[in-house]
Coordinates of C-alpha atoms and ligand atoms in Angstrom, one line a residue:
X26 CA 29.6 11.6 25.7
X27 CA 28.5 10.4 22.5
X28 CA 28.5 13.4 19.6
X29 CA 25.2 14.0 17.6
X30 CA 24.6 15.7 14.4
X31 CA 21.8 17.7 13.1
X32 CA 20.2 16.9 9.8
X33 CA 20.4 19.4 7.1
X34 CA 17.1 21.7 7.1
X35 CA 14.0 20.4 5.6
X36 CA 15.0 16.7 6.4
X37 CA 12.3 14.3 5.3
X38 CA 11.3 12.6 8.9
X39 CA 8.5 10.6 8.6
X40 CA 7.0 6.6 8.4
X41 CA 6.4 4.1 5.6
X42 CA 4.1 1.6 5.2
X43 CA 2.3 -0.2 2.3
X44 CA -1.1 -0.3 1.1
X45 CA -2.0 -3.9 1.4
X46 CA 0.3 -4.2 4.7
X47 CA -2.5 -1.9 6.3
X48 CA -5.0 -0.5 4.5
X49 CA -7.4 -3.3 4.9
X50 CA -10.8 -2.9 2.7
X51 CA -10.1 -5.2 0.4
X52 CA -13.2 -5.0 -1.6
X53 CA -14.4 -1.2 -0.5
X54 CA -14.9 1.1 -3.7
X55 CA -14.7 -1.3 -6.1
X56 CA -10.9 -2.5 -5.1
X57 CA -9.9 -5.7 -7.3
X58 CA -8.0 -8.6 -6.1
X59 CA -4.2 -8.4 -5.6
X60 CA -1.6 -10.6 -4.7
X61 CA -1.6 -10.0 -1.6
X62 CA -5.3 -10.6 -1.1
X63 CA -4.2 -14.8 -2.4
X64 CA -1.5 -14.6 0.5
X65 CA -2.6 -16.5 3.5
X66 CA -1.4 -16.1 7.1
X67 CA 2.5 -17.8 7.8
X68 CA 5.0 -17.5 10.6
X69 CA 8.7 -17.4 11.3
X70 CA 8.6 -20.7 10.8
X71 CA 5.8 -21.7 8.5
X72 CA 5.4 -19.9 4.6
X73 CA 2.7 -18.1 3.5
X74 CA 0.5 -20.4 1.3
X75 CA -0.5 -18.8 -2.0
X76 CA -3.9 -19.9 -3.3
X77 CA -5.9 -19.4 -6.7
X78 CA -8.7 -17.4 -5.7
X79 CA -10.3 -16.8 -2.2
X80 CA -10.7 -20.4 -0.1
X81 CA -12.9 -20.8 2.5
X82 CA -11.0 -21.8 5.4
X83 CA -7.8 -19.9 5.0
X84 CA -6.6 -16.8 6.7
X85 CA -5.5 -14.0 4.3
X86 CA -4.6 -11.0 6.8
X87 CA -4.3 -8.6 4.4
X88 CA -7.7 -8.1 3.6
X89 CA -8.1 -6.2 6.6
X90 CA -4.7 -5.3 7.4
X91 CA -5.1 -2.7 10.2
X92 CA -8.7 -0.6 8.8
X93 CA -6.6 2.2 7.5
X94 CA -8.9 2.7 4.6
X95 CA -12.0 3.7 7.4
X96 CA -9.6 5.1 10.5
X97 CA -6.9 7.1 8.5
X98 CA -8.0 10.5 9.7
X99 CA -7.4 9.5 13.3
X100 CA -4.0 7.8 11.9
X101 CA -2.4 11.1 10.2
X102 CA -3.2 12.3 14.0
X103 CA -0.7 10.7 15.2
X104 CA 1.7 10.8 12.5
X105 CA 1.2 14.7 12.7
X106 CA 1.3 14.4 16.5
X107 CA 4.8 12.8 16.4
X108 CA 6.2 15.6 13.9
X109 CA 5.8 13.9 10.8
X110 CA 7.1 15.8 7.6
X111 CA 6.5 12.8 5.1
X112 CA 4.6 9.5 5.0
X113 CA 5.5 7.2 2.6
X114 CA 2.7 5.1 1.6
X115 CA 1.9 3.2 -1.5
X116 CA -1.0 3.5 -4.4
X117 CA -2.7 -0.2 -4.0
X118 CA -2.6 -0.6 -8.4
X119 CA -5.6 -2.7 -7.7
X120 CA -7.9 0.6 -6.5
X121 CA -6.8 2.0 -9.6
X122 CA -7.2 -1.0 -12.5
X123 CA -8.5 -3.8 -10.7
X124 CA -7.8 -5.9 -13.1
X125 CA -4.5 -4.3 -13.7
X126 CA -5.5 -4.3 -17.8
X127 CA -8.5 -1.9 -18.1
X128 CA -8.5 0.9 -20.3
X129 CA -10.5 3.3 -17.3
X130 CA -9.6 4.1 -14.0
X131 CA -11.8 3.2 -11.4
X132 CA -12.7 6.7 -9.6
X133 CA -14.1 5.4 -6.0
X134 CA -10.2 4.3 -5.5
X135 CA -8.8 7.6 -6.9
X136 CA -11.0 9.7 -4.8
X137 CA -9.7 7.7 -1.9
X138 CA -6.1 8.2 -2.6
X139 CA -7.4 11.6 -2.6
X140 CA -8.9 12.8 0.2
X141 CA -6.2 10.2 1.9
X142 CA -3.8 12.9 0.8
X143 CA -5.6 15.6 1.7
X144 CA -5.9 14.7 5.0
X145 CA -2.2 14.7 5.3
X146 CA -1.7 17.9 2.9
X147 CA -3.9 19.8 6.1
X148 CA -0.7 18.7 8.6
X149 CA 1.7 19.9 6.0
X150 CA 2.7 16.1 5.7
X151 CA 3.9 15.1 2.4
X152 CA 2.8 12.1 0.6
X153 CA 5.8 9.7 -1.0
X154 CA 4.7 7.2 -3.0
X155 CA 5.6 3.6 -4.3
X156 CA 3.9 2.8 -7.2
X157 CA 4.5 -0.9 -6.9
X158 CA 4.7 -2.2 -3.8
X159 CA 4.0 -6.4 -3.5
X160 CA 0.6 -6.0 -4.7
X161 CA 0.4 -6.4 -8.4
X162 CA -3.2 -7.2 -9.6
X163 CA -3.4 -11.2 -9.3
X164 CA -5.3 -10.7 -13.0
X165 CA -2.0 -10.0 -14.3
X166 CA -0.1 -13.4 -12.6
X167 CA -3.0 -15.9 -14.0
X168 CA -4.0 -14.4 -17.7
X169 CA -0.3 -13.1 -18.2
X170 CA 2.4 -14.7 -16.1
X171 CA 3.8 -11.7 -14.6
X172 CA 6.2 -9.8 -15.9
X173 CA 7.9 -11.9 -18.1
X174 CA 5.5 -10.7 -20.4
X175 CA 5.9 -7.3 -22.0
X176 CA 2.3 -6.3 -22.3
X177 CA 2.5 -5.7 -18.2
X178 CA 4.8 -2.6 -19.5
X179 CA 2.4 -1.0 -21.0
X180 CA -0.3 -1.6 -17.9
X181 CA 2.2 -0.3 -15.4
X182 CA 2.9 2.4 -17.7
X183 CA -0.9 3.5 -17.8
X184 CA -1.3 3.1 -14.0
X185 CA 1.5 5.3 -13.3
X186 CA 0.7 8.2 -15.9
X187 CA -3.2 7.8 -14.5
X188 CA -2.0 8.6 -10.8
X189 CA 0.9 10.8 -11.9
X190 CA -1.7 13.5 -13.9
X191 CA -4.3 12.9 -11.0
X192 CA -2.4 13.8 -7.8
X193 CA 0.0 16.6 -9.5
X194 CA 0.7 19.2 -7.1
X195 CA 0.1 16.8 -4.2
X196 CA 2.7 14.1 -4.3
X197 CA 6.3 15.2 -5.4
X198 CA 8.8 12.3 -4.7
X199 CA 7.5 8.4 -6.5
X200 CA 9.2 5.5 -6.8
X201 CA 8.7 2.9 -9.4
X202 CA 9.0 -0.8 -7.8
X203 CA 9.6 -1.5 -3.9
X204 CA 12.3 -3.6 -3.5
X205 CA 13.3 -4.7 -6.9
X206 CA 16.3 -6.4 -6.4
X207 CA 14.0 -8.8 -3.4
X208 CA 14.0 -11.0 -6.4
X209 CA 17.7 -12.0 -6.5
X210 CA 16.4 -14.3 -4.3
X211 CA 14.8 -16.3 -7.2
X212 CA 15.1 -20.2 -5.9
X213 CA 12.2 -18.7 -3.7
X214 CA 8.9 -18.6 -5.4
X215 CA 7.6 -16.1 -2.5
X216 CA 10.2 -13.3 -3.8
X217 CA 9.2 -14.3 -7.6
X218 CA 5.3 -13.2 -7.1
X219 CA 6.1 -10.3 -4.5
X220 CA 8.3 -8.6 -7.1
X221 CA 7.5 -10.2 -10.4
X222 CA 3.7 -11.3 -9.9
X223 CA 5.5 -14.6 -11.6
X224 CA 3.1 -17.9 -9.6
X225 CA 5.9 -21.0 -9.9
X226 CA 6.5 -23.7 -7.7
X227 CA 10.1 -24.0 -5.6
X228 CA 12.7 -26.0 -8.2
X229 CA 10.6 -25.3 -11.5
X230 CA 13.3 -25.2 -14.3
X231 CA 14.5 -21.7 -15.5
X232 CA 13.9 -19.7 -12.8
X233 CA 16.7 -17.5 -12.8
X234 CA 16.3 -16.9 -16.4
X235 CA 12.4 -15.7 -15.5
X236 CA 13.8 -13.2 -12.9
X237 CA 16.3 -11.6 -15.0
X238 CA 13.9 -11.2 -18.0
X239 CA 11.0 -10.1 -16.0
X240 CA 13.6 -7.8 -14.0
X241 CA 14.8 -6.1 -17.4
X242 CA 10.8 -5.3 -18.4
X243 CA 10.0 -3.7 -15.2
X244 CA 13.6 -1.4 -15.6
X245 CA 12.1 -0.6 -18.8
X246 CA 8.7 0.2 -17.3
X247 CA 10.2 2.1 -14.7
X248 CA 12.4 4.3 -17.0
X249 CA 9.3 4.7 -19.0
X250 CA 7.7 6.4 -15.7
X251 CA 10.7 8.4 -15.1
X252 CA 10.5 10.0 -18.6
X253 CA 6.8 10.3 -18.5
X254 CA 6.7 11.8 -15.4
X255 CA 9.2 14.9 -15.7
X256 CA 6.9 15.7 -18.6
X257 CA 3.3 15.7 -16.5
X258 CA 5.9 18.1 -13.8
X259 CA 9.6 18.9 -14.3
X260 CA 9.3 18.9 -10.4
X261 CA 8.5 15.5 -10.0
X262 CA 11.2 13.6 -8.0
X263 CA 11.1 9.7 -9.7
X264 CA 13.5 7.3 -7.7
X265 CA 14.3 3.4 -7.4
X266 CA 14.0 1.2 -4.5
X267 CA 16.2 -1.0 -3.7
X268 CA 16.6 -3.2 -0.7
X269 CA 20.2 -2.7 0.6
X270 CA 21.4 -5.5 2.6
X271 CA 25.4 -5.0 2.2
X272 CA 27.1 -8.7 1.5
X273 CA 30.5 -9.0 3.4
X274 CA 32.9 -11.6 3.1
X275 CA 33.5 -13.8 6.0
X276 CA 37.1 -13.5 6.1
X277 CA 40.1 -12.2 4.2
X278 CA 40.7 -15.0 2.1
X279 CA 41.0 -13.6 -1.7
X280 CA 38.1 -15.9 -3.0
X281 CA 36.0 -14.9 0.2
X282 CA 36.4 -11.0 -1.6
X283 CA 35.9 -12.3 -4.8
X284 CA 32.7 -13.9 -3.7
X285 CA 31.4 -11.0 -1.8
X286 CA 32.2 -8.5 -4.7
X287 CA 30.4 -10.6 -6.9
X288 CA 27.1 -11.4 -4.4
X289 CA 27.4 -7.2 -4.3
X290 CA 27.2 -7.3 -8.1
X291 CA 24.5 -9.6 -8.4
X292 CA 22.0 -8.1 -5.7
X293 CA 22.6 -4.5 -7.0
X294 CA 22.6 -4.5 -10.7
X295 CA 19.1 -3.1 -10.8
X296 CA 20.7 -0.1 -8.9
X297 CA 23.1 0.1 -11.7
X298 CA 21.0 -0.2 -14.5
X299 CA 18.6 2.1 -12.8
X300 CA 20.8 5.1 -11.8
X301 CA 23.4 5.0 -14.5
X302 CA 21.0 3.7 -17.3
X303 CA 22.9 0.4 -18.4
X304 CA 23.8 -3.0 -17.3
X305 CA 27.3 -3.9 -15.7
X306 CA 29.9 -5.4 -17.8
X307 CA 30.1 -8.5 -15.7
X308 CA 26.5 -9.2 -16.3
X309 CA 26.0 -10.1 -19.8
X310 CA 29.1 -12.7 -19.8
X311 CA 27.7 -14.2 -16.5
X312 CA 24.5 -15.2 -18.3
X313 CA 26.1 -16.3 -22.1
X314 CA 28.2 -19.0 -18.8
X315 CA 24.6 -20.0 -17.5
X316 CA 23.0 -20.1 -20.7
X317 CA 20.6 -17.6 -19.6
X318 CA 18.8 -15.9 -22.7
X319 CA 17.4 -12.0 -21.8
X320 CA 15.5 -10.0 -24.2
X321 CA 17.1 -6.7 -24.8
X322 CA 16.2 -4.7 -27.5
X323 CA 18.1 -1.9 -28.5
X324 CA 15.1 0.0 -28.3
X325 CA 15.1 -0.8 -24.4
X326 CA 18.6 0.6 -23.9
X327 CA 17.5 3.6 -25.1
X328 CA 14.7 3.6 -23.2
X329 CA 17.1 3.2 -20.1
X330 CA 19.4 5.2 -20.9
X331 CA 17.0 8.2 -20.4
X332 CA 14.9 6.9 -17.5
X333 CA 17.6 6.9 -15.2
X334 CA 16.0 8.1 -11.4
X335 CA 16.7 10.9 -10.1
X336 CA 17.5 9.0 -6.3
X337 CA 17.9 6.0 -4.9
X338 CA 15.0 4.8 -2.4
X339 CA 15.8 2.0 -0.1
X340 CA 15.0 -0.2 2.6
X341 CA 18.1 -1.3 5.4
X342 CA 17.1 -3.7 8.3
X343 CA 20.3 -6.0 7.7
X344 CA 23.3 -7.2 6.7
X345 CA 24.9 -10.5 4.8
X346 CA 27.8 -12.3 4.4
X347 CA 29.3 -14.4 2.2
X348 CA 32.1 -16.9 1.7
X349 CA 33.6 -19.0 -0.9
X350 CA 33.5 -22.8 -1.6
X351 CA 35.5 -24.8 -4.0
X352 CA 32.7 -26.4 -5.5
X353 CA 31.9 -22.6 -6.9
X354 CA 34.7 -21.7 -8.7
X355 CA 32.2 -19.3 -11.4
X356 CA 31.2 -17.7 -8.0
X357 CA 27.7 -17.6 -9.0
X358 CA 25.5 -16.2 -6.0
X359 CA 22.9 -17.8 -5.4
X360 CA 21.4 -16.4 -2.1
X361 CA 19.3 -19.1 -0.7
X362 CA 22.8 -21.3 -0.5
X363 CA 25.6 -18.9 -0.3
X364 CA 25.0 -16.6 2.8
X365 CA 26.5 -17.5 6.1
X366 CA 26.5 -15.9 9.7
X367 CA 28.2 -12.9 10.7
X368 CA 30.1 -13.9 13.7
X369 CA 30.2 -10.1 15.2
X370 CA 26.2 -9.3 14.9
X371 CA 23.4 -10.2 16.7
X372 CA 20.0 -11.3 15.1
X373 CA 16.3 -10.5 15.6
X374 CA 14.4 -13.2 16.4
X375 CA 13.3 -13.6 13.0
X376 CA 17.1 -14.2 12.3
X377 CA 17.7 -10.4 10.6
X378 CA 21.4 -9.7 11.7
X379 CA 21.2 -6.0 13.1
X380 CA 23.9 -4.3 11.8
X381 CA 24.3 -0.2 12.4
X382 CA 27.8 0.4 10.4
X383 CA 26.5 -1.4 7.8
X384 CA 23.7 1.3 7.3
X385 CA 26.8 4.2 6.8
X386 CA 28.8 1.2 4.9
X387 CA 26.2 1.0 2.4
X388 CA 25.2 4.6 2.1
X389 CA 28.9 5.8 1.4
X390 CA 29.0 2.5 -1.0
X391 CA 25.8 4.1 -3.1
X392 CA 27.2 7.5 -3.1
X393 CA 30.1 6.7 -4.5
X394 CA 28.8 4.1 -7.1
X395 CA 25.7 5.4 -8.4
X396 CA 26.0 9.2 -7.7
X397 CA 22.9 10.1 -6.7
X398 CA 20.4 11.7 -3.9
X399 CA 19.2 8.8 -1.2
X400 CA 16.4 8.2 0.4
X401 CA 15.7 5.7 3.5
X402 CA 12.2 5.2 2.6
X403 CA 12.4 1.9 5.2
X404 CA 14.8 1.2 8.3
X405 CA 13.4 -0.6 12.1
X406 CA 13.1 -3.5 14.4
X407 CA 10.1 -6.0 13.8
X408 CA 9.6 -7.8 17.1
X409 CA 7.5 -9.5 19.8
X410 CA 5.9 -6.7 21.5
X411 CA 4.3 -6.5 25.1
X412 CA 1.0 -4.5 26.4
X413 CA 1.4 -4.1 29.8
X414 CA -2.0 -3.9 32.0
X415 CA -1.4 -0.3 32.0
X416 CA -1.4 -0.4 28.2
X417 CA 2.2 0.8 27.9
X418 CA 4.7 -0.7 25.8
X419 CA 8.3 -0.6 26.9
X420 CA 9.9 -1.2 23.4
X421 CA 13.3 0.3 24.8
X422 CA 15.3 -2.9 21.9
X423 CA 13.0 -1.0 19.0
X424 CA 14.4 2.5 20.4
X425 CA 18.2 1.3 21.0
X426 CA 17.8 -0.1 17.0
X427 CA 16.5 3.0 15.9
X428 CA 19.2 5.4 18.4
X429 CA 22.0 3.0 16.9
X430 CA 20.8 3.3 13.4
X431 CA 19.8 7.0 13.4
X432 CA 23.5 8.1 14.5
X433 CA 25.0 5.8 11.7
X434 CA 22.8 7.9 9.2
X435 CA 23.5 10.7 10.6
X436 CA 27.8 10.1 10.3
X437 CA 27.4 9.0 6.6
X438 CA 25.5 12.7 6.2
X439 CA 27.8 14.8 8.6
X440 CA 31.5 13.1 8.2
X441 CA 31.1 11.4 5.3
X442 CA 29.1 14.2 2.9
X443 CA 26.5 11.4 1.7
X444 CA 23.3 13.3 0.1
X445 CA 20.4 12.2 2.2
X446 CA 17.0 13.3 1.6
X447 CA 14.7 11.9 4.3
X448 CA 14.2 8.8 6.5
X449 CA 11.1 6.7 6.9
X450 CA 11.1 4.4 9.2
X451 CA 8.8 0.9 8.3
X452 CA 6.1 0.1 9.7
X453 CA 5.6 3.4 11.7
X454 CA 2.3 1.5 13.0
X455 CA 1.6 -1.8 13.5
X456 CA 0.7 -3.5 10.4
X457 CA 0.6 -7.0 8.9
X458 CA 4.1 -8.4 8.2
X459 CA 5.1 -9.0 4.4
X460 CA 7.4 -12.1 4.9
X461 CA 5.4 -14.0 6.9
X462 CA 1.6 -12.5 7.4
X463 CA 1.7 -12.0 11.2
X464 CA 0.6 -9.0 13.1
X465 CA 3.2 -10.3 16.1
X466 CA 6.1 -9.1 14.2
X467 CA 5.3 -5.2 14.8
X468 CA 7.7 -2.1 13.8
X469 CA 5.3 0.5 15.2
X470 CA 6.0 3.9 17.2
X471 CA 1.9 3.3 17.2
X472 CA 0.5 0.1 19.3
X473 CA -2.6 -2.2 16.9
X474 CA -4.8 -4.0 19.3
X475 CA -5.3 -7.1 16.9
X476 CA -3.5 -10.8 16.8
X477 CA -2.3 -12.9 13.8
X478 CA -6.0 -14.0 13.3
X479 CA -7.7 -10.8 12.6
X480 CA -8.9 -10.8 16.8
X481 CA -8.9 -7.2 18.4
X482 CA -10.2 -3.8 18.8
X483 CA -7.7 -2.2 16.7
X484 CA -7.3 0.5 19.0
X485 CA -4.5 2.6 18.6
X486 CA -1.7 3.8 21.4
X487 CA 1.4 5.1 21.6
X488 CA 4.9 2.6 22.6
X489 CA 7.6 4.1 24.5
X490 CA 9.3 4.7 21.3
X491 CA 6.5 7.3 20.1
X492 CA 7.9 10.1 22.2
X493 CA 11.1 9.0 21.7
X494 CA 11.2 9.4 17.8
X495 CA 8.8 12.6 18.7
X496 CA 11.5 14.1 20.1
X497 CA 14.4 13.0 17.6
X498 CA 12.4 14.8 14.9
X499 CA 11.8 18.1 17.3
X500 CA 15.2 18.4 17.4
X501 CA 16.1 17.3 13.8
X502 CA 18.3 14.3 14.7
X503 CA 20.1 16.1 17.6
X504 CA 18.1 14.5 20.8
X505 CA 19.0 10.5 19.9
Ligands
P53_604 P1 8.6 -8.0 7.1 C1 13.1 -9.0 2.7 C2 14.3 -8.4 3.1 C3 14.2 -7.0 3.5 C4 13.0 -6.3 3.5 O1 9.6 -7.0 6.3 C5 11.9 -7.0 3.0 C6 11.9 -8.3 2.6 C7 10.7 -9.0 2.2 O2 9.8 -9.3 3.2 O3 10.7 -6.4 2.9 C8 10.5 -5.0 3.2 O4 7.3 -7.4 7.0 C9 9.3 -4.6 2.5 C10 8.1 -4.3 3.4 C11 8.2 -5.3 4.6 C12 9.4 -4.8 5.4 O5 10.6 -4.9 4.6 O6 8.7 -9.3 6.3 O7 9.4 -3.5 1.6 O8 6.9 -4.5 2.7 O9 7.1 -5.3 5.4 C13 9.6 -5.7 6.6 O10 9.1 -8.1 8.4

């Protein structure tokens, strides 16, 4: 029989989600417009368009994402139903500053944030929040160009300290920007705006450059916010969140290391430079090779320096790998050519190579590298689900991912002594999909009666998998 562990007591179990993935009410309380409001609806096979402004015509899903913003009450009913300690959620910035560059908060969206929390707060469910999480106000992309300009340091700055003073006492753990490191991925303008709020077309000149130096000014925002927030409460918790997909080599060959070692460098340096406060050694000579210019003032390594987090938040649905070539003899990675398929994992049918070992892989590599508290603030299956006439789901592939993912946590914690606070897993009820805009790629323990076009009653019911992950938190991680 297969051996279980317990997690250690007061283990974070709980969900994650995003604002704009779910709230909906895109214009309710005087909400402005966000990237993800611009976003139209894609698929596995077709991108999300990005358009300047509203169009008639085009689908943008996110505007109503599932009606969170009016049905949360009976939401946090479930979530408390299935023995929720935690929900991670995020603060939509555009509730807050619509515009992203006011001077005054808007209070319809802090009261909602509010009695949002509250509502948890009664279940003894605490809130975790992302600050930044893919919907940047789309102000800030057309008058300012993202965050390649400094002035967005400042906004972010204000946004954070505005939300930080307001909800003391009932948010402890934050994180600064969801998936920072996404944006490795630069050759693809989708990762640019989602992380950067950067709008460029694919094969504009100097795009790499633009994601490094926009990179560095939101590590210097974000250490700013780590500061800042120990002094509103020394309790406050202020982490980074990174999206860990480990980079293998394909083989043994000595370049095939080399390459993989240095993929692992490139898609991680934010961790770096975010848990021990300064860049890599490799880093700086990589870009004086690619004539890539970054702004660093001395001022900012300072301002590093003491804003390193106090955890590490991060995602794990996959892993990569990576080989060689002759042609690449710098090994620069560049992700949208260099990754390969892994010959011993199976895919999702969005092509995400499910990987369990890699999850302990990656969570005894972050121990030992950055030293620090972790968090899995996202982990699960997005797939084709089916209602049967009975309205059950039978999502026993989303309960073997999570049984074979949840044991690999639980090793790194019990055999290998990693420091785990919690684990959230994504997309705890259906909502719209980030990558491509569809509601058919669901994650949820909870059922969403809608389609990719907005069609449904968005009535709410439980998948197999509810009382399954029910159960795993009952009996803390024992009952896989
Ligand atoms: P969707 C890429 C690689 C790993 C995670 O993704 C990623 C992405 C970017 O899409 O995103 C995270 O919805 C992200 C969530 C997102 C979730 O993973 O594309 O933090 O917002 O929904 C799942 O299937």
């Amino acid at each position: 029989t297969e051996k279980h562990y317990k997690m250690p007591e007061n283990f974070l179990w709980g969900g994650a989600v995003a604002a704009h993935q779910f709230e909906g009410g895109w214009q309710e309380g005087g909400k402005g417009v966000s990237i993800a409001d611009v976003m139209t609806a894609g698929n596995k096979d077709t991108a999300r368009k990005v358009t300047d402004g509203i169009k008639d015509g085009e689908v943008y899903p996110n505007h109503w994402g599932i009606d969170f913003y009016h049905r949360y009450p009976e939401d946090i009913k479930l979530f408390n139903e299935m023995g929720f300690k935690c929900f991670r959620t995020s603060i939509a910035w555009t509730r807050i500053f619509p515009n992203g560059d006011e001077t005054e908060p808007n209070e319809a969206g802090l009261k909602f944030y509010d009695d949002m929390f509250d509502e948890l707060l009664k279940y003894n469910i605490q809130p975790i929040i992302t600050l930044s999480h893919f919907e940047m106000p789309y102000h800030l992309v057309k008058e300012y160009g993202g965050w390649t300009n400094r002035k967005l340091i400042d906004f972010f700055v204000r946004f954070a300290e505005t939300v930080m003073k307001r909800y003391k006492g009932k948010v402890k753990y934050w994180m600064t920007f969801n998936e920072i490191n996404n944006q490795t991925d630069w050759s693809n303008p989708h990762h640019l705006l989602q992380d950067s709020a950067i709008k460029v077309k694919a094969g504009t000149p100097g795009m790499e450059e633009m994601m490094y130096q926009a990179a560095h000014n939101e590590m210097v925002a974000s250490a700013k916010v780590v500061e800042l927030g120990h002094q509103i409460d020394s309790e406050y918790q202020i982490g980074a969140m990174i999206a860990m997909c480990p980079i293998y080599p394909l083989t043994a060959k000595p370049e095939d290391i080399m390459m993989a070692e240095r993929a692992m460098q490139t898609r991680y340096y934010f961790g770096d430079v975010q848990a021990n406060g300064e860049y890599p050694n490799w880093l700086p000579k990589y870009w004086e090779r690619q004539n890539i210019h970054v702004e660093i003032s001395d001022y900012d390594r300072e301002i590093l320096k003491k804003g390193a987090v106090d955890y590490i938040g991060f995602s794990y649905y996959m892993s990569f790998t990576t080989k060689s070539t002759d042609e690449n003899t710098d090994y620069a990675y560049k992700e949208a050519r260099d990754l390969v398929d892994n010959p011993y994992v199976q895919k999702s049918d969005w092509g995400w190579q499910i990987d369990p070992v890699g999850l302990r892989y990656s969570m005894n590599w972050m121990q030992d590298r950055w030293h620090k508290p972790q968090f899995i603030v996202e982990n699960g299956f997005g797939a084709y689900d089916q209602k049967e006439a009975d309205g059950a789901v039978h999502d026993d592939y989303r309960i073997k991912y999570f049984h074979d993912h949840i044991l690999e946590m639980e090793k790194a914690v019990a055999l290998d002594g990693v420091n785990l606070i919690g684990y959230t897993p994504w997309g705890c009820i259906d909502l719209i999909s980030a990558s491509t805009g569809e509601m058919a790629k669901r994650y949820g323990f909870i059922y969403v009666d809608q389609d990719d076009q907005g069609n449904g009653s968005l009535e709410r019911s439980k998948k197999d998998s509810f009382d399954w992950y029910k159960q795993v938190i009952a009996s803390n991680g024992e009952d896989l």
